[in-house]
Each structure stands twice: as structure tokens, then as C-alpha cells.
Amino acid sequence: MGLIELTMYGMDLTNIHNHNNNQEEIKKIISLSHSEIAIHIEKLTVYGFDLINLFDSIGNFTSLLELDLGCNFLTDLPKSMENLKNLRKLFLQGNKFQKIPDVIFELKNLEILDMFYNSEETNETDIVMPTEKEKINFLENLALFDIESNNKRT
């Protein structure tokens, strides 16, 4: 199968004023996640859609190597992401995470975790770093762990 990459940008200049168009694009991705094609996609970009919650069917993209969820309003990730056993690169920059989502610690093959700029100027949105030893073990494979421009708390 030839389809290995799906890229969708919510902030595309041609539809920046049409929020309904963004919702239609998300519906297409969700629909695709329930199809046979989902298992063949290795790179998925869902950038700038103002998502507050990520759809549970993201876990159906089991061949994903790279997932870019940048510039949304995400604060957590669905448990179904633990099915993304092959995931190597996860980009979460420009969201609203206050802590590293627990499901990330299940992604044992993760090499790049980018949580750049998830913090506001207030303490209640600082990134909370993991303290449990078993959770820190996930760092073994990480080559890049970027939490720059966030305040960090333990």
C-alpha cells in the first residue's frame, strides 16, 4: 500500500476563518481511523485544529512511527494511544499539558518527545515532571526530550 503519510493542518491560510471546515477535516481523520487504511499510515499530522480532546480511535493507527499533534489545546491523551507500539516521534508542542500524560510512559519505542511551549506564565500550567522510577525508565530510548519554554515542577 502506498499511503504512509497523512498531513492535515487546521490553520491552513485558505480556511483560517472557517472553524466548521476544521471540524470537517477532523471528522475525515476519525472516519479514516476506523478504516483498513489506518493500519498503513506511518506518519500523521493533526496540527492546529484547536482540539481539546484527541479522538479515542487514534489508537487504531497502529503502524504510526510519527505523530504530530502540535498547536491544539490538548491537556491529556487517550489511553488508546498505548496501542501505538511502533511510535518513535511524538510532537505535542503548543498545547496545554500540565504534566506528561501517563500513556506516554507506555510508548517504549519513543525516541523523540517534544512538549515545547506547553506552559503559560502561571504556576498552575507548569509541566510536572515524573518522579516515579518506573516511569522514568521510558527515557532509555529517548534521544530528544524537549520541554523548553515550560516551567518544570516535580
Backbone as a printed PyTorch tensor [residue, N CA C, xyz], in Angstrom:
tensor([[[  0.8510,  -1.1790,   0.0000],
         [  0.0000,   0.0000,   0.0000],
         [  0.8950,   1.2390,   0.0000]],

        [[  0.5370,   2.2680,  -0.7870],
         [  1.3660,   3.4420,  -0.9390],
         [  1.1440,   4.5280,   0.0920]],

        [[ -0.0040,   4.5660,   0.7540],
         [ -0.3130,   5.6390,   1.6890],
         [  0.3660,   5.3810,   3.0230]],

        [[  1.3710,   6.1960,   3.3350],
         [  2.0140,   6.0510,   4.6340],
         [  2.0280,   7.3630,   5.4130]],

        [[  1.5940,   8.4590,   4.8010],
         [  1.6300,   9.7510,   5.4790],
         [  0.3280,  10.4970,   5.2580]],

        [[ -0.2020,  11.0630,   6.3350],
         [ -1.4110,  11.8800,   6.2590],
         [ -1.1510,  13.1590,   7.0290]],

        [[ -1.2240,  14.2800,   6.3440],
         [ -0.9560,  15.5690,   6.9610],
         [ -2.1590,  16.4750,   6.7810]],

        [[ -2.6410,  17.0190,   7.8990],
         [ -3.7620,  17.9450,   7.8480],
         [ -3.4570,  19.1060,   8.7740]],

        [[ -3.5860,  20.2960,   8.2660],
         [ -3.3280,  21.4970,   9.0510],
         [ -4.6250,  22.2690,   9.2280]],

        [[ -4.9810,  22.5260,  10.4710],
         [ -6.1900,  23.2810,  10.7520],
         [ -6.0330,  24.7630,  10.5170]],

        [[ -4.8110,  25.2340,  10.5090],
         [ -4.5720,  26.6640,  10.3640],
         [ -4.1720,  27.0280,   8.9440]],

        [[ -4.5820,  26.2280,   7.9850],
         [ -4.2880,  26.4950,   6.5930],
         [ -4.8540,  27.8640,   6.2170]],

        [[ -4.0740,  28.6700,   5.5360],
         [ -4.4780,  30.0490,   5.2280],
         [ -5.7600,  30.1170,   4.4020]],

        [[ -6.0650,  29.0730,   3.6580],
         [ -7.2710,  29.1110,   2.8270],
         [ -8.5380,  28.9400,   3.6370]],

        [[ -8.4390,  28.4020,   4.8670],
         [ -9.6610,  28.1970,   5.6400],
         [ -9.5300,  28.6750,   7.0820]],

        [[ -8.6450,  29.6070,   7.3210],
         [ -8.3770,  30.0440,   8.6880],
         [ -9.6070,  30.6760,   9.3420]],

        [[-10.5160,  31.2130,   8.5600],
         [-11.7030,  31.8590,   9.1160],
         [-12.9060,  30.9240,   9.1830]],

        [[-12.7340,  29.6780,   8.7920],
         [-13.8530,  28.7510,   8.7400],
         [-13.6310,  27.6030,   9.7250]],

        [[-14.0390,  27.7980,  10.9780],
         [-13.8550,  26.7910,  12.0180],
         [-14.6000,  25.5040,  11.6950]],

        [[-15.7510,  25.6020,  11.0340],
         [-16.5120,  24.4000,  10.6520],
         [-15.7150,  23.5190,   9.7100]],

        [[-14.9030,  24.1300,   8.8500],
         [-14.0730,  23.3580,   7.9390],
         [-13.0750,  22.5070,   8.7320]],

        [[-12.5100,  23.0640,   9.8110],
         [-11.6030,  22.3040,  10.6670],
         [-12.3120,  21.0850,  11.2410]],

        [[-13.5400,  21.2570,  11.6920],
         [-14.2960,  20.1450,  12.2610],
         [-14.5510,  19.0680,  11.2100]],

        [[-14.7850,  19.4670,   9.9830],
         [-14.9920,  18.5020,   8.9020],
         [-13.7140,  17.7080,   8.6360]],

        [[-12.5810,  18.3650,   8.6910],
         [-11.3020,  17.6770,   8.4870],
         [-11.0540,  16.6530,   9.5910]],

        [[-11.3710,  17.0130,  10.8290],
         [-11.2120,  16.0860,  11.9540],
         [-12.1370,  14.8830,  11.7710]],

        [[-13.3530,  15.1230,  11.3190],
         [-14.2880,  14.0230,  11.0660],
         [-13.7150,  13.0580,  10.0210]],

        [[-13.0110,  13.6040,   9.0140],
         [-12.3900,  12.7560,   7.9950],
         [-11.3110,  11.8730,   8.6170]],

        [[-10.5100,  12.4340,   9.5140],
         [ -9.4510,  11.6620,  10.1610],
         [-10.0600,  10.5700,  11.0380]],

        [[-11.0830,  10.9180,  11.8030],
         [-11.7400,   9.9340,  12.6630],
         [-12.3350,   8.8110,  11.8130]],

        [[-12.9660,   9.1760,  10.7230],
         [-13.5390,   8.1790,   9.8290],
         [-12.4390,   7.2840,   9.2610]],

        [[-11.3300,   7.8780,   8.8750],
         [-10.2020,   7.1240,   8.3420],
         [ -9.6340,   6.1780,   9.3940]],

        [[ -9.6600,   6.5840,  10.6490],
         [ -9.1010,   5.7570,  11.7140],
         [ -9.8980,   4.4690,  11.9110]],

        [[-11.1130,   4.4250,  11.4110],
         [-11.9470,   3.2260,  11.5120],
         [-11.8900,   2.3850,  10.2390]],

        [[-11.0130,   2.7660,   9.3140],
         [-10.9230,   2.0340,   8.0540],
         [ -9.6670,   1.1610,   8.0340]],

        [[ -9.5620,   0.3170,   7.0180],
         [ -8.3960,  -0.5420,   6.8470],
         [ -7.1310,   0.2560,   6.5580]],

        [[ -7.2900,   1.4330,   6.0220],
         [ -6.1370,   2.2720,   5.6660],
         [ -5.3510,   2.6870,   6.9010]],

        [[ -6.0220,   2.8290,   8.0330],
         [ -5.3810,   3.3310,   9.2550],
         [ -4.1360,   2.5440,   9.6260]],

        [[ -4.1480,   1.2450,   9.4280],
         [ -3.0010,   0.4340,   9.8430],
         [ -1.7880,   0.5990,   8.9340]],

        [[ -1.9470,   1.3260,   7.8260],
         [ -0.8370,   1.5340,   6.8980],
         [ -0.2010,   2.9140,   7.0300]],

        [[ -0.7810,   3.7770,   7.8190],
         [ -0.2660,   5.1440,   7.9470],
         [  0.8540,   5.1640,   8.9770]],

        [[  2.0180,   5.6710,   8.5660],
         [  3.1870,   5.7230,   9.4420],
         [  3.4430,   7.1130,  10.0080]],

        [[  2.9030,   8.1290,   9.3500],
         [  3.1060,   9.4990,   9.8240],
         [  1.7690,  10.2250,   9.7600]],

        [[  1.3610,  10.8000,  10.9060],
         [  0.0890,  11.5180,  10.9690],
         [  0.3260,  12.8800,  11.6000]],

        [[ -0.1140,  13.9160,  10.9190],
         [ -0.0180,  15.2840,  11.4210],
         [ -1.4240,  15.8510,  11.5470]],

        [[ -1.7830,  16.2200,  12.7600],
         [ -3.0720,  16.8610,  13.0420],
         [ -2.7130,  18.1490,  13.7830]],

        [[ -2.3280,  19.1540,  13.0500],
         [ -1.6950,  20.3570,  13.5670],
         [ -2.6420,  21.5530,  13.4910]],

        [[ -2.8270,  22.2270,  14.6250],
         [ -3.5550,  23.4930,  14.6230],
         [ -5.0520,  23.3790,  14.4440]],

        [[ -5.6730,  22.3470,  14.9750],
         [ -7.1100,  22.1690,  14.8430],
         [ -7.8890,  22.6420,  16.0600]],

        [[ -7.2320,  23.2100,  17.0310],
         [ -7.8880,  23.6560,  18.2620],
         [ -8.5620,  22.5000,  19.0010]],

        [[ -8.0010,  21.3000,  18.8790],
         [ -8.5660,  20.1370,  19.5680],
         [ -8.4050,  20.2830,  21.0700]],

        [[ -9.4600,  19.9980,  21.8020],
         [ -9.4110,  19.9690,  23.2600],
         [ -9.1890,  18.5350,  23.7220]],

        [[ -9.8090,  17.5900,  23.0320],
         [ -9.6490,  16.1640,  23.3110],
         [ -9.2660,  15.4550,  22.0270]],

        [[ -8.3740,  14.5000,  22.1420],
         [ -7.9950,  13.6980,  20.9980],
         [ -8.9460,  12.5000,  20.9020]],

        [[ -9.3610,  12.1750,  19.7110],
         [-10.3010,  11.0850,  19.4820],
         [ -9.6790,   9.7510,  19.8830]],

        [[-10.4880,   8.8940,  20.5460],
         [-10.0130,   7.5950,  21.0370],
         [ -9.5160,   6.6800,  19.9250]],

        [[-10.0630,   6.8190,  18.7520],
         [ -9.6790,   5.9290,  17.6580],
         [ -8.2640,   6.1990,  17.1410]],

        [[ -7.5620,   7.1630,  17.7370],
         [ -6.1600,   7.3890,  17.3670],
         [ -5.3610,   6.1010,  17.5650]],

        [[ -5.7790,   5.2750,  18.5010],
         [ -5.0930,   4.0120,  18.7690],
         [ -5.2010,   3.0040,  17.6420]],

        [[ -6.0570,   3.2650,  16.6520],
         [ -6.1970,   2.3660,  15.5020],
         [ -5.0790,   2.5510,  14.4820]],

        [[ -4.3190,   3.6180,  14.5850],
         [ -3.2100,   3.8790,  13.6690],
         [ -1.9680,   3.1330,  14.1750]],

        [[ -2.0260,   1.8190,  14.1830],
         [ -1.0210,   1.0000,  14.8610],
         [  0.3530,   0.9840,  14.1930]],

        [[  0.4610,   1.4540,  12.9650],
         [  1.7510,   1.4960,  12.2840],
         [  2.4500,   2.8460,  12.4160]],

        [[  1.8340,   3.7630,  13.1440],
         [  2.4170,   5.0990,  13.2570],
         [  3.8310,   5.0480,  13.8110]],

        [[  4.7150,   5.7640,  13.1370],
         [  6.0770,   5.9870,  13.6150],
         [  6.2180,   7.4130,  14.1330]],

        [[  5.4140,   8.3200,  13.5570],
         [  5.4960,   9.7340,  13.9090],
         [  4.0950,  10.3210,  14.0100]],

        [[  3.8540,  11.0610,  15.1050],
         [  2.5590,  11.6970,  15.3320],
         [  2.7950,  13.1330,  15.7660]],

        [[  2.2320,  14.0700,  15.0210],
         [  2.3630,  15.4920,  15.3300],
         [  0.9840,  16.0440,  15.6800]],

        [[  0.8230,  16.4100,  16.9560],
         [ -0.4320,  16.9740,  17.4570],
         [ -0.2200,  18.4100,  17.9190]],

        [[  0.7230,  19.0960,  17.3230],
         [  1.0950,  20.4390,  17.7400],
         [ -0.0030,  21.4690,  17.5520]],

        [[  0.0720,  22.5010,  18.3730],
         [ -0.7940,  23.6710,  18.2880],
         [ -2.2810,  23.3390,  18.3430]],

        [[ -2.6370,  22.5990,  19.3620],
         [ -4.0270,  22.3360,  19.6890],
         [ -4.2310,  22.8250,  21.1210]],

        [[ -5.2450,  22.3440,  21.8080],
         [ -5.4930,  22.7160,  23.2030],
         [ -5.5570,  21.4740,  24.0860]],

        [[ -4.7800,  20.4620,  23.7370],
         [ -4.8120,  19.1930,  24.4510],
         [ -4.2210,  19.3250,  25.8480]],

        [[ -4.8520,  18.6480,  26.8170],
         [ -4.3370,  18.6010,  28.1910],
         [ -4.0440,  17.1660,  28.6110]],

        [[ -4.5080,  16.1960,  27.8350],
         [ -4.2680,  14.7920,  28.1190],
         [ -4.3860,  14.0150,  26.8140]],

        [[ -3.9930,  12.7430,  26.8480],
         [ -4.0740,  11.8780,  25.6760],
         [ -4.8850,  10.6400,  26.0360]],

        [[ -5.6160,  10.0820,  25.0630],
         [ -6.4440,   8.9120,  25.3710],
         [ -5.6100,   7.6540,  25.6200]],

        [[ -6.1310,   6.7800,  26.4620],
         [ -5.4620,   5.5260,  26.7990],
         [ -5.2230,   4.6710,  25.5620]],

        [[ -6.0490,   4.8210,  24.5480],
         [ -5.9110,   4.0290,  23.3190],
         [ -4.5600,   4.2380,  22.6400]],

        [[ -3.8670,   5.3130,  22.9820],
         [ -2.5540,   5.5560,  22.3780],
         [ -1.5290,   4.5040,  22.7810]],

        [[ -1.8080,   3.7400,  23.8250],
         [ -0.8820,   2.6810,  24.2070],
         [ -0.7720,   1.6140,  23.1120]],

        [[ -1.7020,   1.6150,  22.1530],
         [ -1.6410,   0.6990,  21.0080],
         [ -0.6030,   1.1200,  19.9710]],

        [[ -0.0540,   2.3010,  20.1140],
         [  0.9110,   2.8160,  19.1380],
         [  2.3170,   2.3410,  19.5100]],

        [[  2.5010,   1.0450,  19.4990],
         [  3.7440,   0.4070,  19.9660],
         [  4.9590,   0.7710,  19.1220]],

        [[  4.7530,   1.1690,  17.8640],
         [  5.8620,   1.4990,  16.9630],
         [  6.2330,   2.9770,  16.9800]],

        [[  5.4740,   3.7810,  17.7100],
         [  5.6680,   5.2290,  17.6820],
         [  7.0730,   5.6070,  18.1360]],

        [[  7.7680,   6.3760,  17.2950],
         [  9.1350,   6.8210,  17.5910],
         [  9.1950,   8.3150,  17.9180]],

        [[  8.3290,   9.0990,  17.2630],
         [  8.3700,  10.5560,  17.4050],
         [  6.9760,  11.0590,  17.7620]],

        [[  6.9090,  11.8490,  18.8330],
         [  5.6390,  12.4220,  19.2770],
         [  5.8350,  13.9080,  19.5200]],

        [[  5.1170,  14.7190,  18.7580],
         [  5.2220,  16.1700,  18.8520],
         [  3.9500,  16.7240,  19.4700]],

        [[  4.0790,  17.3120,  20.6450],
         [  2.9480,  17.8570,  21.3960],
         [  3.1360,  19.3430,  21.6880]],

        [[  3.9930,  19.9960,  20.9560],
         [  4.3060,  21.3940,  21.2150],
         [  3.0870,  22.2830,  21.0350]],

        [[  3.0400,  23.3380,  21.8410],
         [  1.9840,  24.3350,  21.6980],
         [  0.6030,  23.8630,  22.1260]],

        [[  0.5310,  23.0030,  23.1250],
         [ -0.7430,  22.5610,  23.6710],
         [ -0.8900,  23.1190,  25.0840]],

        [[ -1.6680,  22.4740,  25.9150],
         [ -1.9390,  22.9680,  27.2740],
         [ -1.6370,  21.9170,  28.3460]],

        [[ -0.6860,  21.0360,  28.0760],
         [ -0.3560,  19.9840,  29.0410],
         [  0.2270,  20.5710,  30.3160]],

        [[ -0.2580,  20.0850,  31.4500],
         [  0.2800,  20.4700,  32.7520],
         [  1.2190,  19.4010,  33.2870]],

        [[  1.1250,  18.1960,  32.7250],
         [  2.0070,  17.0990,  33.1130],
         [  2.2020,  16.2060,  31.8990]],

        [[  3.1670,  15.3410,  31.9910],
         [  3.3670,  14.3710,  30.9210],
         [  2.2590,  13.3260,  31.0380]],

        [[  1.4480,  13.1570,  29.9940],
         [  0.3460,  12.1940,  30.0720],
         [  0.8450,  10.7780,  30.3720]],

        [[  0.1300,  10.0700,  31.2380],
         [  0.5290,   8.7330,  31.6640],
         [  0.7310,   7.7660,  30.5070]],

        [[ -0.0870,   7.8690,  29.4750],
         [  0.0080,   6.9240,  28.3600],
         [  1.3620,   7.0090,  27.6640]],

        [[  2.0380,   8.1310,  27.7440],
         [  3.3500,   8.2730,  27.1070],
         [  4.3430,   7.2710,  27.6870]],

        [[  4.1930,   6.9410,  28.9570],
         [  5.1140,   6.0040,  29.5900],
         [  4.9280,   4.5760,  29.0890]],

        [[  3.8590,   4.3370,  28.3360],
         [  3.6280,   3.0220,  27.7270],
         [  4.2570,   2.9190,  26.3410]],

        [[  4.7470,   4.0260,  25.8280],
         [  5.3140,   4.0670,  24.4770],
         [  6.8170,   3.7890,  24.5560]],

        [[  7.1620,   2.5430,  24.6870],
         [  8.5360,   2.1220,  24.9840],
         [  9.5220,   2.3910,  23.8570]],

        [[  9.0550,   2.5620,  22.6290],
         [  9.9520,   2.8070,  21.4970],
         [ 10.1120,   4.2870,  21.1740]],

        [[  9.5220,   5.1430,  21.9900],
         [  9.5730,   6.5760,  21.7420],
         [ 11.0130,   7.0880,  21.8110]],

        [[ 11.4310,   7.7870,  20.7740],
         [ 12.7770,   8.3500,  20.7010],
         [ 12.7770,   9.8640,  20.8250]],

        [[ 11.7010,  10.4910,  20.3670],
         [ 11.5910,  11.9510,  20.4210],
         [ 10.2450,  12.3120,  21.0470]],

        [[ 10.2990,  13.0900,  22.1090],
         [  9.0970,  13.6320,  22.7480],
         [  9.2790,  15.1380,  22.8250]],

        [[  8.4810,  15.8620,  22.0670],
         [  8.5770,  17.3210,  22.0100],
         [  7.3410,  17.9240,  22.6660]],

        [[  7.5370,  18.4930,  23.8440],
         [  6.4520,  19.1730,  24.5580],
         [  6.7970,  20.6560,  24.7220]],

        [[  7.5210,  21.1870,  23.7660],
         [  7.9230,  22.5780,  23.7450],
         [  6.7050,  23.4950,  23.8630]],

        [[  6.8140,  24.4850,  24.6850],
         [  5.8220,  25.5530,  24.8300],
         [  4.4190,  25.0510,  25.1640]],

        [[  4.3070,  24.3830,  26.2820],
         [  3.0100,  23.9660,  26.8040],
         [  2.6500,  24.7340,  28.0560]],

        [[  3.4120,  25.7200,  28.4110],
         [  3.2290,  26.4190,  29.6670],
         [  2.8110,  27.8590,  29.4250]],

        [[  1.9930,  28.3320,  30.3200],
         [  1.6590,  29.7500,  30.3450],
         [  2.5730,  30.4060,  31.3720]],

        [[  2.3050,  31.5970,  31.7290],
         [  3.1180,  32.3030,  32.7080],
         [  2.7370,  31.9840,  34.1500]],

        [[  1.6720,  31.2150,  34.3380],
         [  1.2160,  30.9350,  35.6920],
         [  1.6840,  29.5710,  36.1600]],

        [[  1.8380,  29.3900,  37.4520],
         [  2.3170,  28.1360,  38.0110],
         [  1.3830,  26.9660,  37.7640]],

        [[  0.0790,  27.2040,  37.6550],
         [ -0.8320,  26.0770,  37.5080],
         [ -0.7260,  25.4080,  36.1500]],

        [[  0.0040,  25.9650,  35.2090],
         [  0.1850,  25.3020,  33.9220],
         [  1.6290,  24.8700,  33.6990]],

        [[  2.4310,  24.8320,  34.7450],
         [  3.7900,  24.3270,  34.6190],
         [  3.7590,  22.8370,  34.2890]],

        [[  4.7560,  22.3640,  33.5630],
         [  4.8790,  20.9420,  33.2750],
         [  5.3790,  20.2310,  34.5250]],

        [[  4.6520,  19.2400,  34.9830],
         [  5.0600,  18.4480,  36.1370],
         [  5.8830,  17.2790,  35.6280]],

        [[  7.0980,  17.1660,  36.1140],
         [  7.9990,  16.0980,  35.7020],
         [  7.6840,  14.8170,  36.4690]],

        [[  7.8930,  13.6600,  35.8400],
         [  7.6300,  12.3860,  36.5290],
         [  8.6440,  12.1640,  37.6480]],

        [[  8.2080,  11.5260,  38.7200],
         [  9.1090,  11.2300,  39.8220],
         [  9.2170,   9.7370,  40.0890]],

        [[  8.2570,   8.9460,  39.6520],
         [  8.2950,   7.5130,  39.9090],
         [  9.3570,   6.8520,  39.0390]],

        [[ 10.1960,   6.0410,  39.6640],
         [ 11.3090,   5.4080,  38.9660],
         [ 10.8660,   4.6240,  37.7320]],

        [[  9.7840,   3.8470,  37.8420],
         [  9.3530,   3.0530,  36.6970],
         [  8.9190,   3.9200,  35.5240]],

        [[  8.4030,   5.0910,  35.7910],
         [  8.0290,   5.9800,  34.7000],
         [  9.2500,   6.6020,  34.0420]],

        [[ 10.2800,   6.8330,  34.8050],
         [ 11.4870,   7.4420,  34.2470],
         [ 12.2280,   6.4480,  33.3590]],

        [[ 11.9880,   5.1580,  33.5180],
         [ 12.6310,   4.1620,  32.6730],
         [ 12.3340,   4.3600,  31.1940]],

        [[ 11.2290,   5.0040,  30.8800],
         [ 10.9030,   5.2300,  29.4730],
         [ 11.9460,   6.1170,  28.7980]],

        [[ 12.7090,   6.8350,  29.5560],
         [ 13.7200,   7.7240,  29.0000],
         [ 14.8690,   6.9710,  28.3330]],

        [[ 14.9750,   5.6830,  28.5520],
         [ 16.0760,   4.8980,  27.9930],
         [ 16.2240,   5.0640,  26.4930]],

        [[ 15.1380,   5.1170,  25.7520],
         [ 15.1980,   5.1980,  24.2950],
         [ 15.1320,   6.6200,  23.7590]],

        [[ 14.8170,   7.5780,  24.6160],
         [ 14.6510,   8.9460,  24.1230],
         [ 15.9870,   9.5610,  23.7300]],

        [[ 16.0340,  10.0760,  22.5190],
         [ 17.1960,  10.8220,  22.0600],
         [ 16.9480,  12.3190,  22.2360]],

        [[ 15.6770,  12.7250,  22.2070],
         [ 15.3110,  14.1280,  22.3790],
         [ 14.0730,  14.2030,  23.2580]],

        [[ 14.1750,  14.9720,  24.3260],
         [ 13.0480,  15.2040,  25.2450],
         [ 13.0190,  16.7120,  25.4630]],

        [[ 12.1630,  17.4030,  24.7290],
         [ 12.1640,  18.8610,  24.7160],
         [ 10.9750,  19.3990,  25.4840]],

        [[ 11.2450,  20.0490,  26.5990],
         [ 10.2060,  20.7430,  27.3740],
         [ 10.6100,  22.1960,  27.5750]],

        [[ 11.4070,  22.6900,  26.6550],
         [ 11.8510,  24.0840,  26.7310],
         [ 10.6500,  25.0170,  26.6670]],

        [[ 10.8020,  26.1940,  27.2290],
         [  9.7670,  27.2170,  27.3030],
         [  8.5730,  26.7810,  28.1400]],

        [[  8.7960,  25.8500,  29.0450],
         [  7.8220,  25.4390,  30.0490],
         [  8.4930,  25.6500,  31.3990]],

        [[  7.7140,  25.9400,  32.4050],
         [  8.2330,  25.8710,  33.7530],
         [  8.1250,  24.4090,  34.1630]],

        [[  9.1050,  23.8990,  34.8790],
         [  9.1160,  22.4950,  35.2640],
         [  8.9790,  22.3570,  36.7560]],

        [[  8.1110,  21.4480,  37.1850],
         [  7.9190,  21.1740,  38.6120],
         [  8.0220,  19.6820,  38.8340]],

        [[  8.4880,  19.2910,  40.0170],
         [  8.4900,  17.8670,  40.3770],
         [  7.5940,  17.6640,  41.5770]]])
